[in-house]
Amino acid sequence: MDDELSINIASAALICGFFALWEVLCLLLGVSDLILPRPSDIVATLIDRFPVLWPHILQTLYTTLVGFALGVGIGVAIGVLIGVSRIAYGVAYPLLVGFSSIPKVAVVPIFVLWFGSGTTPAILTAMVICVFPIVVNIATGLATTEPELEDVLKSLGASRRQILWNVGLPRTMPYFFASLKVAITLSFVGAVLSETVASNRGIGNVMMSASSNFDVSLVFAGLMILAALGVALYVVFSMLERRVTGWATRKNDFAVT
Amino acid sequence: MTVQRPIDAAQPGVDAVTTRAPKAVKLENVSVVFGRGEKAVTALAPTTLDLEKGAFLALVGPSGCGKSTILKLVSNLLAPSSGVVIVGGKEAKAKALKVGMAFQNPTMLPWLSIERNVMLPLKIVPPYCHRFRAERKGEFRDRVHALLDKVGLTGFGDHFPWQLSGGMLQRASLCRALIHEPDLLLLDEPFGALDQFTREELWAILQDLYLDRRPSVILVTHDLREAGFLASRICVMSPRPGKIISDRAVDIPRPRDIGLIYQPAFVEMTQELRALIAQVRK
Ligand SMILES: Nc1ncnc2c1ncn2[C@@H]1O[C@H](COP(=O)(O)OP(=O)(O)OP(=O)(O)O)[C@@H](O)[C@H]1O
Ligand SMILES: [Mg+2]
């Protein structure tokens, strides 16, 4: 407990130190605002422009979360279908790995082509980019379930559905939540990326237009917001993970991404 | 306590009466081969065995001879390579009997507390499963705790499996095999990780439960005194590929008292069994 506290304090100190160093170095070296604004400038811009930024923050969160939710739904469904059968798992796994190594950025122009610019391609990008880690983890979790655990239920005459529900899925939860942490971050990246390329709303778009207006401190303000949102989403899902899969934390080598 | 009838050493376990009695389990020329081609391992040579309804059979034999394999056949976790397995008058996969099984490794689901692990059969097996939602915090819970108390796990219901020792897990696993009052009890070395005193205590408890409800039991054990004390019949298996080489009745009236195991006749019986196994191991 004490260890955990001192580690937390140390990492907070590291973050503060990073910004302090940034500020001091910019002042000492006289770096121009147009190249690298100081943190204090960025914070001032953030507060100043917050009313304008707020709808964009909501937009980015909205596309991220909707895309993520769709991705989780689809990912779980496909993952279960593949994972329940060892043969299906063996057959589909190479394909999955192949798909998940395609840079998903490449799909943005296709979505724009199909659905025009705006919210839809952002949601779809967020979805596509997060589906594969979820599918791979769910399928792996199910397919690697120890036969001994299934035998406990089989000996009682349980049906396949009961075995899936009482053994397969609970046993897969640590994999699932580990993949959610990865997936939410990816969704966020996907949504912002799509906004940057093809949207007139969202933080990605704000940064894009700020950069073409040489509003450097606004670009950095956007970056700060993205960082904060990314961290917040990650933290929410790791807390969820810890609550739901506490039983597995004694052996913490889960997650295949 | 005295042994009222002499222990019948020579007579085979299947006599005229038991042959006609209804059978809980019947193996007819059942063999099991793992793998194919050059790597094929015969785990069980063609074996014929039947278990009368309500009988208590102990299965002993050297390690790797196929004892666990027989239990897996009966509980339909494994399909025979040849022959048929009849359980409760139907093929094993029909699941005609309510089976309770304690595995050689006391596998508990790691995400469930001991209480929920022990309760698992009540969630799956009819008729209990229909009342599971309503009773899991009421009657079923009390039942689980009563059984945990009996095996000396009072207060461990809300612990998780990794918080228990090997012997404690084995006792929990025994509870899980018993909780749904099975007709057929399959116990694979259920007391292997226990000290002598706890073990003897559990023998007595198991005997009480057996006398109470008279399920059919197959007990796999390496402890000959355990086999003699609990069983009404002892089958000895040869080394792999295993088959049954001796089948004898243990004609001691029940309830049996633990002092029995020091009686000369009892000691003589276990020594005979021991000599037999020592001989076939070579
Ligand atoms: N899944 C498997 N694949 C291949 N061979 C197996 C498998 N399970 C068991 N065997 C083989 O079958 C034989 C019988 O195994 P079994 O588990 O029934 O032995 P056992 O009599 O229970 O031994 P022990 O007393 O050590 O528990 C063993 O020799 C083993 O090599
Ligand atoms: Mg065994």
Short mmCIF file of C-alpha atoms in Angstrom, two decimals, chain B:
data_model
loop_
_atom_site.label_atom_id
_atom_site.label_comp_id
_atom_site.label_asym_id
_atom_site.label_seq_id
_atom_site.Cartn_x
_atom_site.Cartn_y
_atom_site.Cartn_z
CA MET B 1 -15.32 -53.04 17.70
CA THR B 2 -15.12 -56.57 16.45
CA VAL B 3 -15.34 -57.97 12.98
CA GLN B 4 -18.49 -59.99 13.12
CA ARG B 5 -18.00 -61.92 9.95
CA PRO B 6 -14.65 -63.10 8.71
CA ILE B 7 -13.27 -61.10 5.85
CA ASP B 8 -13.90 -63.12 2.78
CA ALA B 9 -10.64 -63.08 0.97
CA ALA B 10 -10.95 -65.67 -1.72
CA GLN B 11 -14.45 -65.25 -3.06
CA PRO B 12 -14.86 -63.02 -6.11
CA GLY B 13 -17.08 -59.98 -5.69
CA VAL B 14 -19.69 -60.99 -8.23
CA ASP B 15 -21.82 -63.74 -6.73
CA ALA B 16 -25.20 -65.11 -7.79
CA VAL B 17 -27.18 -62.39 -6.02
CA THR B 18 -25.26 -59.39 -7.24
CA THR B 19 -25.28 -60.55 -10.85
CA ARG B 20 -29.03 -60.22 -10.95
CA ALA B 21 -29.11 -56.92 -9.09
CA PRO B 22 -29.74 -53.83 -11.27
CA LYS B 23 -26.55 -52.26 -12.53
CA ALA B 24 -25.57 -48.64 -12.12
CA VAL B 25 -22.58 -48.95 -14.42
CA LYS B 26 -21.58 -51.53 -16.98
CA LEU B 27 -18.39 -51.52 -19.03
CA GLU B 28 -18.42 -54.10 -21.81
CA ASN B 29 -15.07 -54.77 -23.42
CA VAL B 30 -14.19 -51.12 -23.16
CA SER B 31 -10.77 -50.02 -24.28
CA VAL B 32 -9.22 -46.58 -24.64
CA VAL B 33 -6.39 -45.70 -26.97
CA PHE B 34 -4.92 -42.20 -27.00
CA GLY B 35 -3.31 -40.92 -30.17
CA ARG B 36 -2.80 -42.68 -33.47
CA GLY B 37 -0.19 -44.63 -35.37
CA GLU B 38 3.22 -44.96 -33.77
CA LYS B 39 2.40 -42.66 -30.90
CA ALA B 40 -0.74 -44.54 -29.88
CA VAL B 41 -0.94 -45.27 -26.15
CA THR B 42 -3.32 -47.90 -24.89
CA ALA B 43 -4.56 -46.46 -21.64
CA LEU B 44 -7.08 -49.17 -20.98
CA ALA B 45 -7.02 -52.72 -22.37
CA PRO B 46 -10.46 -54.25 -23.07
CA THR B 47 -12.15 -54.21 -19.71
CA THR B 48 -15.45 -55.57 -18.51
CA LEU B 49 -16.78 -54.35 -15.22
CA ASP B 50 -20.13 -53.77 -13.65
CA LEU B 51 -21.25 -51.98 -10.58
CA GLU B 52 -24.46 -52.93 -8.83
CA LYS B 53 -26.79 -50.15 -7.87
CA GLY B 54 -25.86 -48.88 -4.43
CA ALA B 55 -22.52 -50.69 -4.30
CA PHE B 56 -19.27 -49.10 -3.17
CA LEU B 57 -16.41 -50.09 -5.46
CA ALA B 58 -12.78 -49.24 -4.81
CA LEU B 59 -10.41 -49.25 -7.76
CA VAL B 60 -6.73 -49.70 -6.97
CA GLY B 61 -3.69 -50.24 -9.14
CA PRO B 62 -0.31 -48.81 -10.06
CA SER B 63 0.02 -45.25 -11.32
CA GLY B 64 -0.87 -44.79 -14.98
CA CYS B 65 -2.92 -47.97 -15.26
CA GLY B 66 -6.11 -46.25 -16.36
CA LYS B 67 -8.11 -45.67 -13.18
CA SER B 68 -8.87 -42.04 -13.93
CA THR B 69 -9.63 -43.12 -17.49
CA ILE B 70 -12.36 -45.44 -16.24
CA LEU B 71 -13.94 -42.63 -14.24
CA LYS B 72 -13.81 -40.35 -17.26
CA LEU B 73 -15.50 -42.98 -19.36
CA VAL B 74 -18.29 -43.36 -16.84
CA SER B 75 -18.82 -39.59 -16.57
CA ASN B 76 -18.77 -39.31 -20.36
CA LEU B 77 -15.75 -37.02 -20.43
CA LEU B 78 -14.10 -39.55 -22.68
CA ALA B 79 -15.52 -41.79 -25.39
CA PRO B 80 -14.31 -45.41 -25.48
CA SER B 81 -12.20 -46.49 -28.46
CA SER B 82 -14.10 -49.76 -28.45
CA GLY B 83 -16.86 -51.35 -26.41
CA VAL B 84 -19.80 -49.71 -24.69
CA VAL B 85 -20.23 -47.86 -21.42
CA ILE B 86 -23.70 -48.20 -19.93
CA VAL B 87 -24.67 -45.88 -17.10
CA GLY B 88 -28.08 -46.22 -15.47
CA GLY B 89 -29.24 -48.57 -18.22
CA LYS B 90 -28.36 -46.24 -21.11
CA GLU B 91 -25.22 -45.30 -22.96
CA ALA B 92 -23.01 -42.96 -20.97
CA LYS B 93 -23.71 -39.99 -23.22
CA ALA B 94 -27.43 -40.18 -22.41
CA LYS B 95 -26.60 -39.04 -18.87
CA ALA B 96 -29.21 -41.28 -17.29
CA LEU B 97 -27.78 -40.86 -13.78
CA LYS B 98 -27.03 -37.81 -11.72
CA VAL B 99 -23.25 -37.93 -11.43
CA GLY B 100 -21.04 -36.29 -8.80
CA MET B 101 -17.35 -36.35 -9.57
CA ALA B 102 -14.32 -35.30 -7.56
CA PHE B 103 -11.34 -34.97 -9.90
CA GLN B 104 -7.81 -36.05 -9.18
CA ASN B 105 -6.80 -32.38 -9.34
CA PRO B 106 -9.39 -30.47 -7.34
CA THR B 107 -10.09 -28.00 -10.14
CA MET B 108 -12.03 -25.04 -8.81
CA LEU B 109 -13.16 -22.22 -11.04
CA PRO B 110 -10.72 -19.49 -9.97
CA TRP B 111 -13.16 -16.62 -10.40
CA LEU B 112 -15.73 -18.07 -8.00
CA SER B 113 -15.59 -18.19 -4.22
CA ILE B 114 -15.50 -21.63 -2.62
CA GLU B 115 -19.17 -21.28 -1.79
CA ARG B 116 -20.09 -20.56 -5.41
CA ASN B 117 -17.80 -23.33 -6.63
CA VAL B 118 -19.43 -25.89 -4.38
CA MET B 119 -22.84 -24.58 -5.40
CA LEU B 120 -22.11 -25.02 -9.09
CA PRO B 121 -23.85 -28.41 -9.51
CA LEU B 122 -27.04 -26.90 -8.09
CA LYS B 123 -26.90 -24.33 -10.88
CA ILE B 124 -26.58 -26.97 -13.59
CA VAL B 125 -28.33 -30.14 -12.49
CA PRO B 126 -32.13 -30.50 -12.51
CA PRO B 127 -34.28 -30.24 -10.49
CA TYR B 128 -32.12 -27.83 -8.47
CA CYS B 129 -31.26 -25.60 -11.40
CA HIS B 130 -34.87 -24.42 -11.67
CA ARG B 131 -34.77 -23.05 -8.16
CA PHE B 132 -31.21 -21.75 -8.34
CA ARG B 133 -31.97 -18.07 -8.67
CA ALA B 134 -34.43 -18.10 -5.81
CA GLU B 135 -32.43 -20.27 -3.44
CA ARG B 136 -28.80 -19.44 -4.02
CA LYS B 137 -28.81 -16.98 -1.15
CA GLY B 138 -31.18 -19.08 0.96
CA GLU B 139 -31.60 -22.82 1.19
CA PHE B 140 -28.78 -23.68 -1.22
CA ARG B 141 -26.36 -21.45 0.60
CA ASP B 142 -27.20 -23.06 3.91
CA ARG B 143 -26.75 -26.46 2.35
CA VAL B 144 -23.31 -25.57 1.02
CA HIS B 145 -22.28 -24.21 4.39
CA ALA B 146 -23.55 -27.27 6.25
CA LEU B 147 -21.45 -29.47 3.98
CA LEU B 148 -18.38 -27.23 4.26
CA ASP B 149 -18.75 -27.39 8.05
CA LYS B 150 -18.82 -31.17 7.88
CA VAL B 151 -15.46 -31.39 6.08
CA GLY B 152 -13.87 -28.79 8.35
CA LEU B 153 -14.00 -25.78 6.04
CA THR B 154 -16.16 -23.63 8.29
CA GLY B 155 -15.73 -19.97 7.39
CA PHE B 156 -13.94 -20.57 4.11
CA GLY B 157 -17.03 -20.20 1.92
CA ASP B 158 -16.19 -16.69 0.81
CA HIS B 159 -12.50 -17.39 0.23
CA PHE B 160 -11.20 -17.84 -3.27
CA PRO B 161 -9.60 -21.08 -4.41
CA TRP B 162 -6.07 -19.68 -4.44
CA GLN B 163 -6.42 -18.81 -0.77
CA LEU B 164 -6.82 -22.49 0.19
CA SER B 165 -4.24 -25.22 0.63
CA GLY B 166 -4.20 -28.32 -1.55
CA GLY B 167 -5.90 -30.46 1.08
CA MET B 168 -8.55 -27.81 1.70
CA LEU B 169 -9.25 -27.61 -2.04
CA GLN B 170 -9.63 -31.36 -2.11
CA ARG B 171 -12.21 -31.20 0.63
CA ALA B 172 -14.06 -28.43 -1.18
CA SER B 173 -13.97 -30.53 -4.31
CA LEU B 174 -15.49 -33.43 -2.38
CA CYS B 175 -18.28 -31.11 -1.26
CA ARG B 176 -18.90 -30.12 -4.86
CA ALA B 177 -19.23 -33.78 -5.80
CA LEU B 178 -21.77 -34.37 -3.04
CA ILE B 179 -23.86 -31.21 -2.94
CA HIS B 180 -26.47 -32.31 -5.50
CA GLU B 181 -26.96 -35.74 -3.90
CA PRO B 182 -25.79 -37.72 -6.94
CA ASP B 183 -26.90 -41.27 -7.71
CA LEU B 184 -23.43 -42.12 -8.88
CA LEU B 185 -20.40 -40.82 -7.06
CA LEU B 186 -17.02 -40.90 -8.82
CA LEU B 187 -14.12 -40.09 -6.53
CA ASP B 188 -10.60 -39.90 -7.95
CA GLU B 189 -8.15 -40.07 -5.05
CA PRO B 190 -10.25 -37.62 -3.06
CA PHE B 191 -8.12 -37.78 0.08
CA GLY B 192 -4.67 -37.95 -1.49
CA ALA B 193 -3.47 -34.61 -0.13
CA LEU B 194 -4.74 -35.06 3.41
CA ASP B 195 -3.01 -36.02 6.63
CA GLN B 196 -3.90 -39.34 8.21
CA PHE B 197 -6.23 -37.89 10.83
CA THR B 198 -8.23 -35.67 8.51
CA ARG B 199 -8.37 -38.54 6.11
CA GLU B 200 -9.82 -40.93 8.65
CA GLU B 201 -12.32 -38.30 9.70
CA LEU B 202 -13.45 -37.93 6.11
CA TRP B 203 -13.68 -41.68 5.64
CA ALA B 204 -16.22 -41.73 8.45
CA ILE B 205 -18.10 -38.80 6.96
CA LEU B 206 -18.15 -40.39 3.54
CA GLN B 207 -19.39 -43.65 5.01
CA ASP B 208 -22.20 -41.82 6.80
CA LEU B 209 -23.22 -40.08 3.60
CA TYR B 210 -23.09 -43.37 1.77
CA LEU B 211 -25.23 -45.17 4.33
CA ASP B 212 -27.62 -42.27 4.37
CA ARG B 213 -28.47 -42.16 0.67
CA ARG B 214 -26.86 -45.27 -0.79
CA PRO B 215 -25.50 -43.86 -4.03
CA SER B 216 -23.38 -46.11 -6.22
CA VAL B 217 -19.74 -45.19 -5.68
CA ILE B 218 -16.50 -45.75 -7.55
CA LEU B 219 -13.53 -44.69 -5.46
CA VAL B 220 -10.07 -44.58 -6.98
CA THR B 221 -7.38 -44.74 -4.34
CA HIS B 222 -3.80 -45.74 -3.69
CA ASP B 223 -4.49 -46.32 -0.03
CA LEU B 224 -5.40 -49.95 0.53
CA ARG B 225 -6.72 -49.31 4.02
CA GLU B 226 -8.98 -46.66 2.58
CA ALA B 227 -10.23 -49.10 -0.02
CA GLY B 228 -10.83 -51.81 2.59
CA PHE B 229 -12.48 -49.53 5.09
CA LEU B 230 -14.90 -47.87 2.68
CA ALA B 231 -15.61 -50.28 -0.12
CA SER B 232 -17.89 -53.27 -0.43
CA ARG B 233 -15.82 -54.45 -3.38
CA ILE B 234 -12.22 -53.92 -4.44
CA CYS B 235 -10.96 -54.21 -8.01
CA VAL B 236 -7.23 -54.35 -8.65
CA MET B 237 -5.83 -53.26 -11.99
CA SER B 238 -2.68 -54.31 -13.78
CA PRO B 239 -0.09 -51.78 -14.98
CA ARG B 240 -0.72 -49.98 -18.27
CA PRO B 241 -2.41 -51.05 -20.45
CA GLY B 242 -4.65 -51.65 -17.48
CA LYS B 243 -7.23 -54.32 -17.02
CA ILE B 244 -8.91 -55.68 -13.95
CA ILE B 245 -7.01 -58.63 -12.55
CA SER B 246 -8.75 -59.16 -9.25
CA ASP B 247 -12.25 -58.42 -8.04
CA ARG B 248 -13.16 -59.23 -4.46
CA ALA B 249 -15.90 -58.48 -1.98
CA VAL B 250 -15.24 -56.84 1.36
CA ASP B 251 -17.77 -58.48 3.61
CA ILE B 252 -17.58 -56.31 6.68
CA PRO B 253 -20.91 -55.09 8.07
CA ARG B 254 -21.55 -51.36 8.22
CA PRO B 255 -21.30 -48.97 9.89
CA ARG B 256 -17.61 -49.74 10.13
CA ASP B 257 -15.53 -48.27 12.88
CA ILE B 258 -12.09 -46.81 12.27
CA GLY B 259 -10.58 -49.25 14.79
CA LEU B 260 -11.32 -51.90 12.22
CA ILE B 261 -8.21 -51.13 10.23
CA TYR B 262 -6.05 -52.54 13.04
CA GLN B 263 -7.92 -55.86 13.19
CA PRO B 264 -5.75 -58.79 12.13
CA ALA B 265 -8.21 -59.97 9.47
CA PHE B 266 -8.30 -56.49 7.95
CA VAL B 267 -4.55 -56.16 8.01
CA GLU B 268 -4.26 -59.54 6.37
CA MET B 269 -6.60 -58.47 3.58
CA THR B 270 -4.69 -55.27 2.85
CA GLN B 271 -1.45 -57.21 2.84
CA GLU B 272 -2.80 -59.66 0.34
CA LEU B 273 -3.85 -56.78 -1.88
CA ARG B 274 -0.46 -55.21 -1.46
CA ALA B 275 1.31 -58.42 -2.41
CA LEU B 276 -0.89 -58.73 -5.47
CA ILE B 277 -0.11 -55.21 -6.69
CA ALA B 278 3.58 -55.63 -5.95
CA GLN B 279 3.54 -58.78 -8.03
CA VAL B 280 1.78 -57.27 -11.06
CA ARG B 281 3.97 -54.18 -11.05
CA LYS B 282 6.91 -56.31 -12.15
#
